GROMACS .gro file of C-alpha atoms in nm:
model
  100
    1UNK     CA    1   1.078   2.888   0.105
    2UNK     CA    2   1.432   2.846   0.229
    3UNK     CA    3   1.741   2.889   0.017
    4UNK     CA    4   1.836   2.521   0.065
    5UNK     CA    5   1.816   2.336  -0.269
    6UNK     CA    6   1.556   2.059  -0.277
    7UNK     CA    7   1.640   1.749  -0.479
    8UNK     CA    8   1.430   1.461  -0.603
    9UNK     CA    9   1.532   1.116  -0.478
   10UNK     CA   10   1.446   0.755  -0.547
   11UNK     CA   11   1.508   0.492  -0.284
   12UNK     CA   12   1.470   0.117  -0.318
   13UNK     CA   13   1.505  -0.077   0.004
   14UNK     CA   14   1.469  -0.441   0.099
   15UNK     CA   15   1.345  -0.534   0.445
   16UNK     CA   16   1.352  -0.870   0.620
   17UNK     CA   17   1.105  -1.127   0.485
   18UNK     CA   18   0.977  -1.206   0.836
   19UNK     CA   19   0.802  -0.870   0.874
   20UNK     CA   20   0.423  -0.881   0.856
   21UNK     CA   21   0.212  -0.608   0.694
   22UNK     CA   22   0.171  -0.417   1.021
   23UNK     CA   23   0.547  -0.409   1.086
   24UNK     CA   24   0.611  -0.306   0.725
   25UNK     CA   25   0.357  -0.021   0.756
   26UNK     CA   26   0.518   0.087   1.084
   27UNK     CA   27   0.860   0.097   0.917
   28UNK     CA   28   0.721   0.296   0.622
   29UNK     CA   29   0.565   0.540   0.869
   30UNK     CA   30   0.897   0.592   1.047
   31UNK     CA   31   1.069   0.641   0.710
   32UNK     CA   32   0.808   0.899   0.606
   33UNK     CA   33   0.849   1.080   0.939
   34UNK     CA   34   1.228   1.091   0.890
   35UNK     CA   35   1.184   1.249   0.545
   36UNK     CA   36   0.929   1.503   0.674
   37UNK     CA   37   1.144   1.591   0.978
   38UNK     CA   38   1.428   1.676   0.738
   39UNK     CA   39   1.212   1.912   0.531
   40UNK     CA   40   1.107   1.666   0.263
   41UNK     CA   41   0.785   1.525   0.124
   42UNK     CA   42   0.694   1.181  -0.008
   43UNK     CA   43   0.586   1.179  -0.374
   44UNK     CA   44   0.499   0.809  -0.406
   45UNK     CA   45   0.541   0.471  -0.237
   46UNK     CA   46   0.535   0.152  -0.444
   47UNK     CA   47   0.551  -0.176  -0.252
   48UNK     CA   48   0.689  -0.436  -0.492
   49UNK     CA   49   0.609  -0.723  -0.257
   50UNK     CA   50   0.810  -1.018  -0.134
   51UNK     CA   51   1.069  -1.138  -0.385
   52UNK     CA   52   1.353  -1.387  -0.399
   53UNK     CA   53   1.696  -1.224  -0.375
   54UNK     CA   54   1.952  -1.289  -0.650
   55UNK     CA   55   2.196  -1.403  -0.379
   56UNK     CA   56   2.173  -1.440  -0.001
   57UNK     CA   57   2.219  -1.118   0.197
   58UNK     CA   58   2.272  -1.148   0.574
   59UNK     CA   59   2.147  -1.510   0.554
   60UNK     CA   60   1.818  -1.400   0.392
   61UNK     CA   61   1.698  -1.549   0.061
   62UNK     CA   62   1.387  -1.329   0.024
   63UNK     CA   63   1.287  -0.975   0.114
   64UNK     CA   64   1.011  -0.716   0.087
   65UNK     CA   65   1.103  -0.460  -0.181
   66UNK     CA   66   0.973  -0.101  -0.163
   67UNK     CA   67   1.033   0.194  -0.399
   68UNK     CA   68   1.000   0.544  -0.251
   69UNK     CA   69   1.012   0.871  -0.446
   70UNK     CA   70   1.047   1.192  -0.249
   71UNK     CA   71   1.173   1.552  -0.250
   72UNK     CA   72   1.413   1.657   0.024
   73UNK     CA   73   1.689   1.913   0.087
   74UNK     CA   74   2.040   1.779   0.035
   75UNK     CA   75   2.114   1.823   0.406
   76UNK     CA   76   1.860   1.551   0.494
   77UNK     CA   77   2.024   1.278   0.286
   78UNK     CA   78   2.288   1.203   0.550
   79UNK     CA   79   2.025   1.162   0.823
   80UNK     CA   80   1.816   0.937   0.598
   81UNK     CA   81   2.125   0.727   0.518
   82UNK     CA   82   2.193   0.692   0.892
   83UNK     CA   83   1.832   0.588   0.960
   84UNK     CA   84   1.848   0.314   0.694
   85UNK     CA   85   2.199   0.194   0.785
   86UNK     CA   86   2.119   0.157   1.156
   87UNK     CA   87   1.778  -0.010   1.113
   88UNK     CA   88   1.815  -0.384   1.164
   89UNK     CA   89   1.507  -0.463   0.948
   90UNK     CA   90   1.674  -0.317   0.636
   91UNK     CA   91   1.873  -0.578   0.445
   92UNK     CA   92   1.991  -0.352   0.161
   93UNK     CA   93   1.903  -0.011   0.017
   94UNK     CA   94   2.002   0.219  -0.266
   95UNK     CA   95   1.939   0.595  -0.254
   96UNK     CA   96   1.969   0.785  -0.583
   97UNK     CA   97   1.937   1.158  -0.648
   98UNK     CA   98   1.744   1.223  -0.969
   99UNK     CA   99   1.899   1.502  -1.176
  100UNK     CA  100   1.671   1.677  -1.420
   0.00000   0.00000   0.00000
């Protein structure tokens, strides 16, 4: 085990409502691969389904919500943030480190 501290994270992201199940699974697979490539592991994935947004975001009124819980070294958070920020399917996301 390396000396890099591993933190627990929760991430909620909203992807475009036009994505079908296959595209959503492909995105989740790429997300998982990004976490694993940065030394992390997925603890759980909870798809919350398609929901109406409280207010329009990027001209969208609905989106697919997904909650991810995972463990990852602190150094991987910046790469994960870049992946989510640059992906055009992601409408909004919130990454939170869980302190015990």
